[in-house]
């Protein structure tokens, strides 16, 4: 059931909603907290009414009695369980869209650097410094290492579609593109050359691929539309 809910979420969510996800998730988290608190109060009230607090019941005995009384027969999911399932689906959808956004922007950086060696030469030190500034030094070092091939050559095979399309090769390439895309999102407003490059070239880059309108919607905040 949870897998079906996540699949449905991915199919029905419009990429244009990506900027509203945080607000909707905050509201959903608040509703979950409210319902959980309400149900916990109800449970305590019902347990007190049934005389639970007047008896000494071991944990394992309580667990057995609870399962025999409530879990022996199928029951509808509670409101709290349904809300938590919705939140899980939302988070999966949001992470997937965030990864696609960053991968698209990473592909844009690679394409620009392949065609403009001078841009590549100028931005590599900035990317290396930004990656290395991760709050966890070991993570920063691993991220820098993942892009060493790109730092030396923008046409490095690690950023190209793998000839042998293995799951691992696709995952590693996606990780590298996502790192580059994360840099774009973090630095495009502060680094003038990057901001100018995005403003001048990103829309044209997206026009060259498939699902043009979908990708433009996914990056509409970056495009300024």
PDB file of C-alpha atoms in Angstrom:
ATOM      1  CA  UNK A   1       0.000   0.000   0.000  1.00  0.00           C
ATOM      2  CA  UNK A   2       2.772   2.462   0.910  1.00  0.00           C
ATOM      3  CA  UNK A   3       4.596   1.730  -2.372  1.00  0.00           C
ATOM      4  CA  UNK A   4       1.374   2.341  -4.319  1.00  0.00           C
ATOM      5  CA  UNK A   5       0.854   5.640  -2.517  1.00  0.00           C
ATOM      6  CA  UNK A   6       4.385   6.775  -3.324  1.00  0.00           C
ATOM      7  CA  UNK A   7       3.986   5.793  -6.990  1.00  0.00           C
ATOM      8  CA  UNK A   8       0.703   7.697  -7.221  1.00  0.00           C
ATOM      9  CA  UNK A   9       2.319  10.735  -5.624  1.00  0.00           C
ATOM     10  CA  UNK A  10       5.075  10.785  -8.223  1.00  0.00           C
ATOM     11  CA  UNK A  11       2.534  10.506 -11.049  1.00  0.00           C
ATOM     12  CA  UNK A  12       0.121  13.205  -9.897  1.00  0.00           C
ATOM     13  CA  UNK A  13       2.371  15.960  -8.514  1.00  0.00           C
ATOM     14  CA  UNK A  14       3.030  18.761 -10.977  1.00  0.00           C
ATOM     15  CA  UNK A  15       6.715  19.816 -11.100  1.00  0.00           C
ATOM     16  CA  UNK A  16       5.452  23.404 -11.039  1.00  0.00           C
ATOM     17  CA  UNK A  17       4.464  22.825  -7.421  1.00  0.00           C
ATOM     18  CA  UNK A  18       8.066  22.320  -6.322  1.00  0.00           C
ATOM     19  CA  UNK A  19       8.314  25.714  -4.637  1.00  0.00           C
ATOM     20  CA  UNK A  20       5.156  25.153  -2.629  1.00  0.00           C
ATOM     21  CA  UNK A  21       6.224  21.808  -1.235  1.00  0.00           C
ATOM     22  CA  UNK A  22       7.847  23.140   1.911  1.00  0.00           C
ATOM     23  CA  UNK A  23       4.766  25.113   2.917  1.00  0.00           C
ATOM     24  CA  UNK A  24       2.446  22.159   2.323  1.00  0.00           C
ATOM     25  CA  UNK A  25       4.783  19.814   4.188  1.00  0.00           C
ATOM     26  CA  UNK A  26       4.947  22.182   7.145  1.00  0.00           C
ATOM     27  CA  UNK A  27       1.143  22.235   7.281  1.00  0.00           C
ATOM     28  CA  UNK A  28       1.009  18.442   7.049  1.00  0.00           C
ATOM     29  CA  UNK A  29       3.601  18.049   9.834  1.00  0.00           C
ATOM     30  CA  UNK A  30       1.564  20.408  12.030  1.00  0.00           C
ATOM     31  CA  UNK A  31      -1.618  18.417  11.391  1.00  0.00           C
ATOM     32  CA  UNK A  32       0.175  15.145  12.193  1.00  0.00           C
ATOM     33  CA  UNK A  33       1.424  16.597  15.484  1.00  0.00           C
ATOM     34  CA  UNK A  34      -2.086  17.805  16.338  1.00  0.00           C
ATOM     35  CA  UNK A  35      -3.730  14.458  15.559  1.00  0.00           C
ATOM     36  CA  UNK A  36      -1.019  12.486  17.399  1.00  0.00           C
ATOM     37  CA  UNK A  37      -1.450  14.608  20.518  1.00  0.00           C
ATOM     38  CA  UNK A  38      -5.230  14.200  20.313  1.00  0.00           C
ATOM     39  CA  UNK A  39      -4.985  10.417  19.947  1.00  0.00           C
ATOM     40  CA  UNK A  40      -2.472  10.114  22.786  1.00  0.00           C
ATOM     41  CA  UNK A  41      -4.817  12.052  25.078  1.00  0.00           C
ATOM     42  CA  UNK A  42      -7.712   9.829  24.016  1.00  0.00           C
ATOM     43  CA  UNK A  43      -5.672   6.674  24.682  1.00  0.00           C
ATOM     44  CA  UNK A  44      -4.725   7.826  28.169  1.00  0.00           C
ATOM     45  CA  UNK A  45      -8.317   8.817  28.914  1.00  0.00           C
ATOM     46  CA  UNK A  46      -9.667   5.452  27.754  1.00  0.00           C
ATOM     47  CA  UNK A  47      -6.930   3.530  29.642  1.00  0.00           C
ATOM     48  CA  UNK A  48      -7.745   5.412  32.849  1.00  0.00           C
ATOM     49  CA  UNK A  49     -11.456   4.766  32.390  1.00  0.00           C
ATOM     50  CA  UNK A  50     -10.800   1.038  31.851  1.00  0.00           C
ATOM     51  CA  UNK A  51      -8.773   0.868  35.086  1.00  0.00           C
ATOM     52  CA  UNK A  52      -5.351   0.335  33.470  1.00  0.00           C
ATOM     53  CA  UNK A  53      -3.533   2.546  35.950  1.00  0.00           C
ATOM     54  CA  UNK A  54      -4.855   0.558  38.918  1.00  0.00           C
ATOM     55  CA  UNK A  55      -3.159  -2.624  37.744  1.00  0.00           C
ATOM     56  CA  UNK A  56       0.447  -3.746  37.402  1.00  0.00           C
ATOM     57  CA  UNK A  57       0.930  -5.029  33.860  1.00  0.00           C
ATOM     58  CA  UNK A  58       4.310  -6.022  32.465  1.00  0.00           C
ATOM     59  CA  UNK A  59       5.311  -4.685  29.044  1.00  0.00           C
ATOM     60  CA  UNK A  60       5.266  -8.081  27.359  1.00  0.00           C
ATOM     61  CA  UNK A  61       1.819  -8.835  28.850  1.00  0.00           C
ATOM     62  CA  UNK A  62       0.438  -5.516  27.679  1.00  0.00           C
ATOM     63  CA  UNK A  63       1.865  -6.121  24.208  1.00  0.00           C
ATOM     64  CA  UNK A  64       0.193  -9.550  24.050  1.00  0.00           C
ATOM     65  CA  UNK A  65      -3.169  -8.264  25.270  1.00  0.00           C
ATOM     66  CA  UNK A  66      -3.071  -5.350  22.846  1.00  0.00           C
ATOM     67  CA  UNK A  67      -2.292  -7.549  19.859  1.00  0.00           C
ATOM     68  CA  UNK A  68      -4.962 -10.087  20.772  1.00  0.00           C
ATOM     69  CA  UNK A  69      -7.583  -7.402  21.270  1.00  0.00           C
ATOM     70  CA  UNK A  70      -6.850  -5.047  18.393  1.00  0.00           C
ATOM     71  CA  UNK A  71      -4.558  -6.683  15.836  1.00  0.00           C
ATOM     72  CA  UNK A  72      -6.214 -10.079  15.385  1.00  0.00           C
ATOM     73  CA  UNK A  73      -8.684  -8.750  12.814  1.00  0.00           C
ATOM     74  CA  UNK A  74      -8.140  -6.342   9.904  1.00  0.00           C
ATOM     75  CA  UNK A  75      -8.972  -2.739  10.723  1.00  0.00           C
ATOM     76  CA  UNK A  76      -9.025   0.511   8.786  1.00  0.00           C
ATOM     77  CA  UNK A  77      -5.965   2.703   9.053  1.00  0.00           C
ATOM     78  CA  UNK A  78      -6.247   5.498  11.572  1.00  0.00           C
ATOM     79  CA  UNK A  79      -6.319   9.142  10.563  1.00  0.00           C
ATOM     80  CA  UNK A  80      -2.802   9.489  11.960  1.00  0.00           C
ATOM     81  CA  UNK A  81      -1.492   6.571   9.888  1.00  0.00           C
ATOM     82  CA  UNK A  82      -3.065   7.996   6.724  1.00  0.00           C
ATOM     83  CA  UNK A  83      -1.552  11.414   7.381  1.00  0.00           C
ATOM     84  CA  UNK A  84       1.883   9.892   7.955  1.00  0.00           C
ATOM     85  CA  UNK A  85       1.582   7.927   4.697  1.00  0.00           C
ATOM     86  CA  UNK A  86       0.734  11.142   2.877  1.00  0.00           C
ATOM     87  CA  UNK A  87       3.767  12.839   4.405  1.00  0.00           C
ATOM     88  CA  UNK A  88       6.047   9.961   3.376  1.00  0.00           C
ATOM     89  CA  UNK A  89       4.756  10.224  -0.185  1.00  0.00           C
ATOM     90  CA  UNK A  90       5.243  14.001  -0.197  1.00  0.00           C
ATOM     91  CA  UNK A  91       8.819  13.727   1.016  1.00  0.00           C
ATOM     92  CA  UNK A  92       9.696  11.113  -1.584  1.00  0.00           C
ATOM     93  CA  UNK A  93       8.178  13.263  -4.313  1.00  0.00           C
ATOM     94  CA  UNK A  94       9.969  16.380  -3.134  1.00  0.00           C
ATOM     95  CA  UNK A  95      13.354  14.660  -2.930  1.00  0.00           C
ATOM     96  CA  UNK A  96      12.927  13.223  -6.419  1.00  0.00           C
ATOM     97  CA  UNK A  97      12.062  16.628  -7.893  1.00  0.00           C
ATOM     98  CA  UNK A  98      14.904  18.295  -6.033  1.00  0.00           C
ATOM     99  CA  UNK A  99      17.319  15.725  -7.454  1.00  0.00           C
ATOM    100  CA  UNK A 100      15.979  16.289 -10.989  1.00  0.00           C
ATOM    101  CA  UNK A 101      16.350  20.054 -10.634  1.00  0.00           C
ATOM    102  CA  UNK A 102      19.944  19.744  -9.514  1.00  0.00           C
ATOM    103  CA  UNK A 103      20.811  17.138 -12.153  1.00  0.00           C
ATOM    104  CA  UNK A 104      19.426  19.391 -14.905  1.00  0.00           C
ATOM    105  CA  UNK A 105      21.484  22.308 -13.628  1.00  0.00           C
ATOM    106  CA  UNK A 106      24.534  20.069 -13.342  1.00  0.00           C
ATOM    107  CA  UNK A 107      24.086  19.021 -16.967  1.00  0.00           C
ATOM    108  CA  UNK A 108      23.855  22.698 -17.882  1.00  0.00           C
ATOM    109  CA  UNK A 109      27.176  23.415 -16.144  1.00  0.00           C
ATOM    110  CA  UNK A 110      28.872  20.513 -17.931  1.00  0.00           C
ATOM    111  CA  UNK A 111      27.537  21.644 -21.330  1.00  0.00           C
ATOM    112  CA  UNK A 112      28.706  25.219 -20.791  1.00  0.00           C
ATOM    113  CA  UNK A 113      32.146  24.121 -19.657  1.00  0.00           C
ATOM    114  CA  UNK A 114      32.566  21.811 -22.646  1.00  0.00           C
ATOM    115  CA  UNK A 115      31.834  24.656 -25.043  1.00  0.00           C
ATOM    116  CA  UNK A 116      33.603  27.374 -23.065  1.00  0.00           C
ATOM    117  CA  UNK A 117      36.952  26.218 -21.669  1.00  0.00           C
ATOM    118  CA  UNK A 118      37.589  29.653 -20.187  1.00  0.00           C
ATOM    119  CA  UNK A 119      34.419  29.369 -18.093  1.00  0.00           C
ATOM    120  CA  UNK A 120      35.507  25.922 -16.931  1.00  0.00           C
ATOM    121  CA  UNK A 121      38.901  27.223 -15.891  1.00  0.00           C
ATOM    122  CA  UNK A 122      37.378  30.066 -13.880  1.00  0.00           C
ATOM    123  CA  UNK A 123      34.631  28.183 -12.054  1.00  0.00           C
ATOM    124  CA  UNK A 124      36.515  25.010 -11.096  1.00  0.00           C
ATOM    125  CA  UNK A 125      38.334  26.643  -8.122  1.00  0.00           C
ATOM    126  CA  UNK A 126      35.026  28.098  -6.913  1.00  0.00           C
ATOM    127  CA  UNK A 127      33.236  24.739  -7.121  1.00  0.00           C
ATOM    128  CA  UNK A 128      36.109  22.944  -5.409  1.00  0.00           C
ATOM    129  CA  UNK A 129      36.128  25.475  -2.559  1.00  0.00           C
ATOM    130  CA  UNK A 130      32.344  25.332  -2.153  1.00  0.00           C
ATOM    131  CA  UNK A 131      32.262  21.528  -2.045  1.00  0.00           C
ATOM    132  CA  UNK A 132      35.143  21.438   0.405  1.00  0.00           C
ATOM    133  CA  UNK A 133      33.349  23.813   2.774  1.00  0.00           C
ATOM    134  CA  UNK A 134      30.777  21.177   3.719  1.00  0.00           C
ATOM    135  CA  UNK A 135      30.140  21.140   7.472  1.00  0.00           C
ATOM    136  CA  UNK A 136      31.364  17.544   7.521  1.00  0.00           C
ATOM    137  CA  UNK A 137      34.959  17.614   6.204  1.00  0.00           C
ATOM    138  CA  UNK A 138      34.858  13.945   5.191  1.00  0.00           C
ATOM    139  CA  UNK A 139      31.723  14.475   3.117  1.00  0.00           C
ATOM    140  CA  UNK A 140      33.300  17.547   1.548  1.00  0.00           C
ATOM    141  CA  UNK A 141      36.420  15.589   0.659  1.00  0.00           C
ATOM    142  CA  UNK A 142      34.362  12.787  -0.900  1.00  0.00           C
ATOM    143  CA  UNK A 143      32.356  15.269  -2.957  1.00  0.00           C
ATOM    144  CA  UNK A 144      35.514  16.942  -4.234  1.00  0.00           C
ATOM    145  CA  UNK A 145      36.933  13.540  -5.121  1.00  0.00           C
ATOM    146  CA  UNK A 146      33.752  12.628  -7.010  1.00  0.00           C
ATOM    147  CA  UNK A 147      34.273  15.613  -9.322  1.00  0.00           C
ATOM    148  CA  UNK A 148      38.026  15.388  -9.810  1.00  0.00           C
ATOM    149  CA  UNK A 149      37.507  14.046 -13.332  1.00  0.00           C
ATOM    150  CA  UNK A 150      35.338  17.034 -14.242  1.00  0.00           C
ATOM    151  CA  UNK A 151      37.781  19.454 -12.657  1.00  0.00           C
ATOM    152  CA  UNK A 152      40.475  18.186 -15.013  1.00  0.00           C
ATOM    153  CA  UNK A 153      38.302  17.793 -18.112  1.00  0.00           C
ATOM    154  CA  UNK A 154      34.674  18.951 -18.611  1.00  0.00           C
ATOM    155  CA  UNK A 155      34.252  16.129 -21.144  1.00  0.00           C
ATOM    156  CA  UNK A 156      35.318  13.504 -18.613  1.00  0.00           C
ATOM    157  CA  UNK A 157      33.498  10.221 -19.106  1.00  0.00           C
ATOM    158  CA  UNK A 158      32.169  10.351 -15.543  1.00  0.00           C
ATOM    159  CA  UNK A 159      29.767  13.113 -16.608  1.00  0.00           C
ATOM    160  CA  UNK A 160      28.725  11.540 -19.905  1.00  0.00           C
ATOM    161  CA  UNK A 161      25.908   8.996 -20.324  1.00  0.00           C
ATOM    162  CA  UNK A 162      27.575   5.653 -19.526  1.00  0.00           C
ATOM    163  CA  UNK A 163      28.142   3.326 -22.472  1.00  0.00           C
ATOM    164  CA  UNK A 164      27.497   0.351 -20.233  1.00  0.00           C
ATOM    165  CA  UNK A 165      24.273   1.573 -18.668  1.00  0.00           C
ATOM    166  CA  UNK A 166      24.653  -0.114 -15.318  1.00  0.00           C
ATOM    167  CA  UNK A 167      22.707   1.012 -12.278  1.00  0.00           C
ATOM    168  CA  UNK A 168      25.912   1.945 -10.469  1.00  0.00           C
ATOM    169  CA  UNK A 169      27.240   4.005 -13.393  1.00  0.00           C
ATOM    170  CA  UNK A 170      23.951   5.882 -13.701  1.00  0.00           C
ATOM    171  CA  UNK A 171      23.845   6.526  -9.964  1.00  0.00           C
ATOM    172  CA  UNK A 172      27.424   7.831  -9.849  1.00  0.00           C
ATOM    173  CA  UNK A 173      26.864  10.111 -12.844  1.00  0.00           C
ATOM    174  CA  UNK A 174      23.645  11.442 -11.319  1.00  0.00           C
ATOM    175  CA  UNK A 175      25.476  12.109  -8.045  1.00  0.00           C
ATOM    176  CA  UNK A 176      28.108  14.192  -9.831  1.00  0.00           C
ATOM    177  CA  UNK A 177      25.502  16.184 -11.736  1.00  0.00           C
ATOM    178  CA  UNK A 178      23.522  16.770  -8.548  1.00  0.00           C
ATOM    179  CA  UNK A 179      26.626  18.121  -6.812  1.00  0.00           C
ATOM    180  CA  UNK A 180      27.158  20.589  -9.653  1.00  0.00           C
ATOM    181  CA  UNK A 181      23.495  21.547  -9.625  1.00  0.00           C
ATOM    182  CA  UNK A 182      23.568  22.118  -5.882  1.00  0.00           C
ATOM    183  CA  UNK A 183      26.478  24.506  -6.419  1.00  0.00           C
ATOM    184  CA  UNK A 184      24.461  26.442  -9.024  1.00  0.00           C
ATOM    185  CA  UNK A 185      21.489  26.805  -6.683  1.00  0.00           C
ATOM    186  CA  UNK A 186      23.720  27.890  -3.812  1.00  0.00           C
ATOM    187  CA  UNK A 187      25.918  30.353  -5.703  1.00  0.00           C
ATOM    188  CA  UNK A 188      23.963  31.724  -8.684  1.00  0.00           C
ATOM    189  CA  UNK A 189      22.810  34.849  -6.826  1.00  0.00           C
ATOM    190  CA  UNK A 190      26.203  35.666  -5.321  1.00  0.00           C
ATOM    191  CA  UNK A 191      28.507  34.777  -8.198  1.00  0.00           C
ATOM    192  CA  UNK A 192      27.839  37.279 -11.005  1.00  0.00           C
ATOM    193  CA  UNK A 193      29.403  35.255 -13.789  1.00  0.00           C
ATOM    194  CA  UNK A 194      27.302  32.246 -12.868  1.00  0.00           C
ATOM    195  CA  UNK A 195      24.126  34.313 -12.570  1.00  0.00           C
ATOM    196  CA  UNK A 196      24.741  35.887 -15.971  1.00  0.00           C
ATOM    197  CA  UNK A 197      25.438  32.489 -17.518  1.00  0.00           C
ATOM    198  CA  UNK A 198      22.212  31.034 -16.138  1.00  0.00           C
ATOM    199  CA  UNK A 199      20.189  34.037 -17.279  1.00  0.00           C
ATOM    200  CA  UNK A 200      21.638  33.971 -20.785  1.00  0.00           C
ATOM    201  CA  UNK A 201      21.966  30.262 -21.547  1.00  0.00           C
ATOM    202  CA  UNK A 202      19.800  28.029 -19.343  1.00  0.00           C
ATOM    203  CA  UNK A 203      16.545  28.387 -21.302  1.00  0.00           C
ATOM    204  CA  UNK A 204      18.340  27.580 -24.566  1.00  0.00           C
ATOM    205  CA  UNK A 205      20.003  24.561 -22.967  1.00  0.00           C
ATOM    206  CA  UNK A 206      16.625  23.220 -21.856  1.00  0.00           C
ATOM    207  CA  UNK A 207      15.205  23.723 -25.365  1.00  0.00           C
ATOM    208  CA  UNK A 208      17.706  21.200 -26.695  1.00  0.00           C
ATOM    209  CA  UNK A 209      16.424  18.298 -24.616  1.00  0.00           C
ATOM    210  CA  UNK A 210      13.231  16.318 -24.266  1.00  0.00           C
ATOM    211  CA  UNK A 211      10.280  17.303 -22.025  1.00  0.00           C
ATOM    212  CA  UNK A 212      11.170  20.957 -22.527  1.00  0.00           C
ATOM    213  CA  UNK A 213       8.080  22.452 -20.916  1.00  0.00           C
ATOM    214  CA  UNK A 214       8.258  20.086 -17.942  1.00  0.00           C
ATOM    215  CA  UNK A 215      11.891  20.975 -17.305  1.00  0.00           C
ATOM    216  CA  UNK A 216      11.175  24.692 -17.636  1.00  0.00           C
ATOM    217  CA  UNK A 217       8.435  24.341 -15.057  1.00  0.00           C
ATOM    218  CA  UNK A 218      10.783  22.434 -12.797  1.00  0.00           C
ATOM    219  CA  UNK A 219      13.330  25.276 -12.994  1.00  0.00           C
ATOM    220  CA  UNK A 220      10.984  28.225 -13.376  1.00  0.00           C
ATOM    221  CA  UNK A 221      12.335  29.916 -10.233  1.00  0.00           C
ATOM    222  CA  UNK A 222      15.866  29.687 -11.618  1.00  0.00           C
ATOM    223  CA  UNK A 223      14.715  30.965 -15.019  1.00  0.00           C
ATOM    224  CA  UNK A 224      12.983  33.868 -13.317  1.00  0.00           C
ATOM    225  CA  UNK A 225       9.551  32.995 -14.721  1.00  0.00           C
TER     226      UNK A 225
END
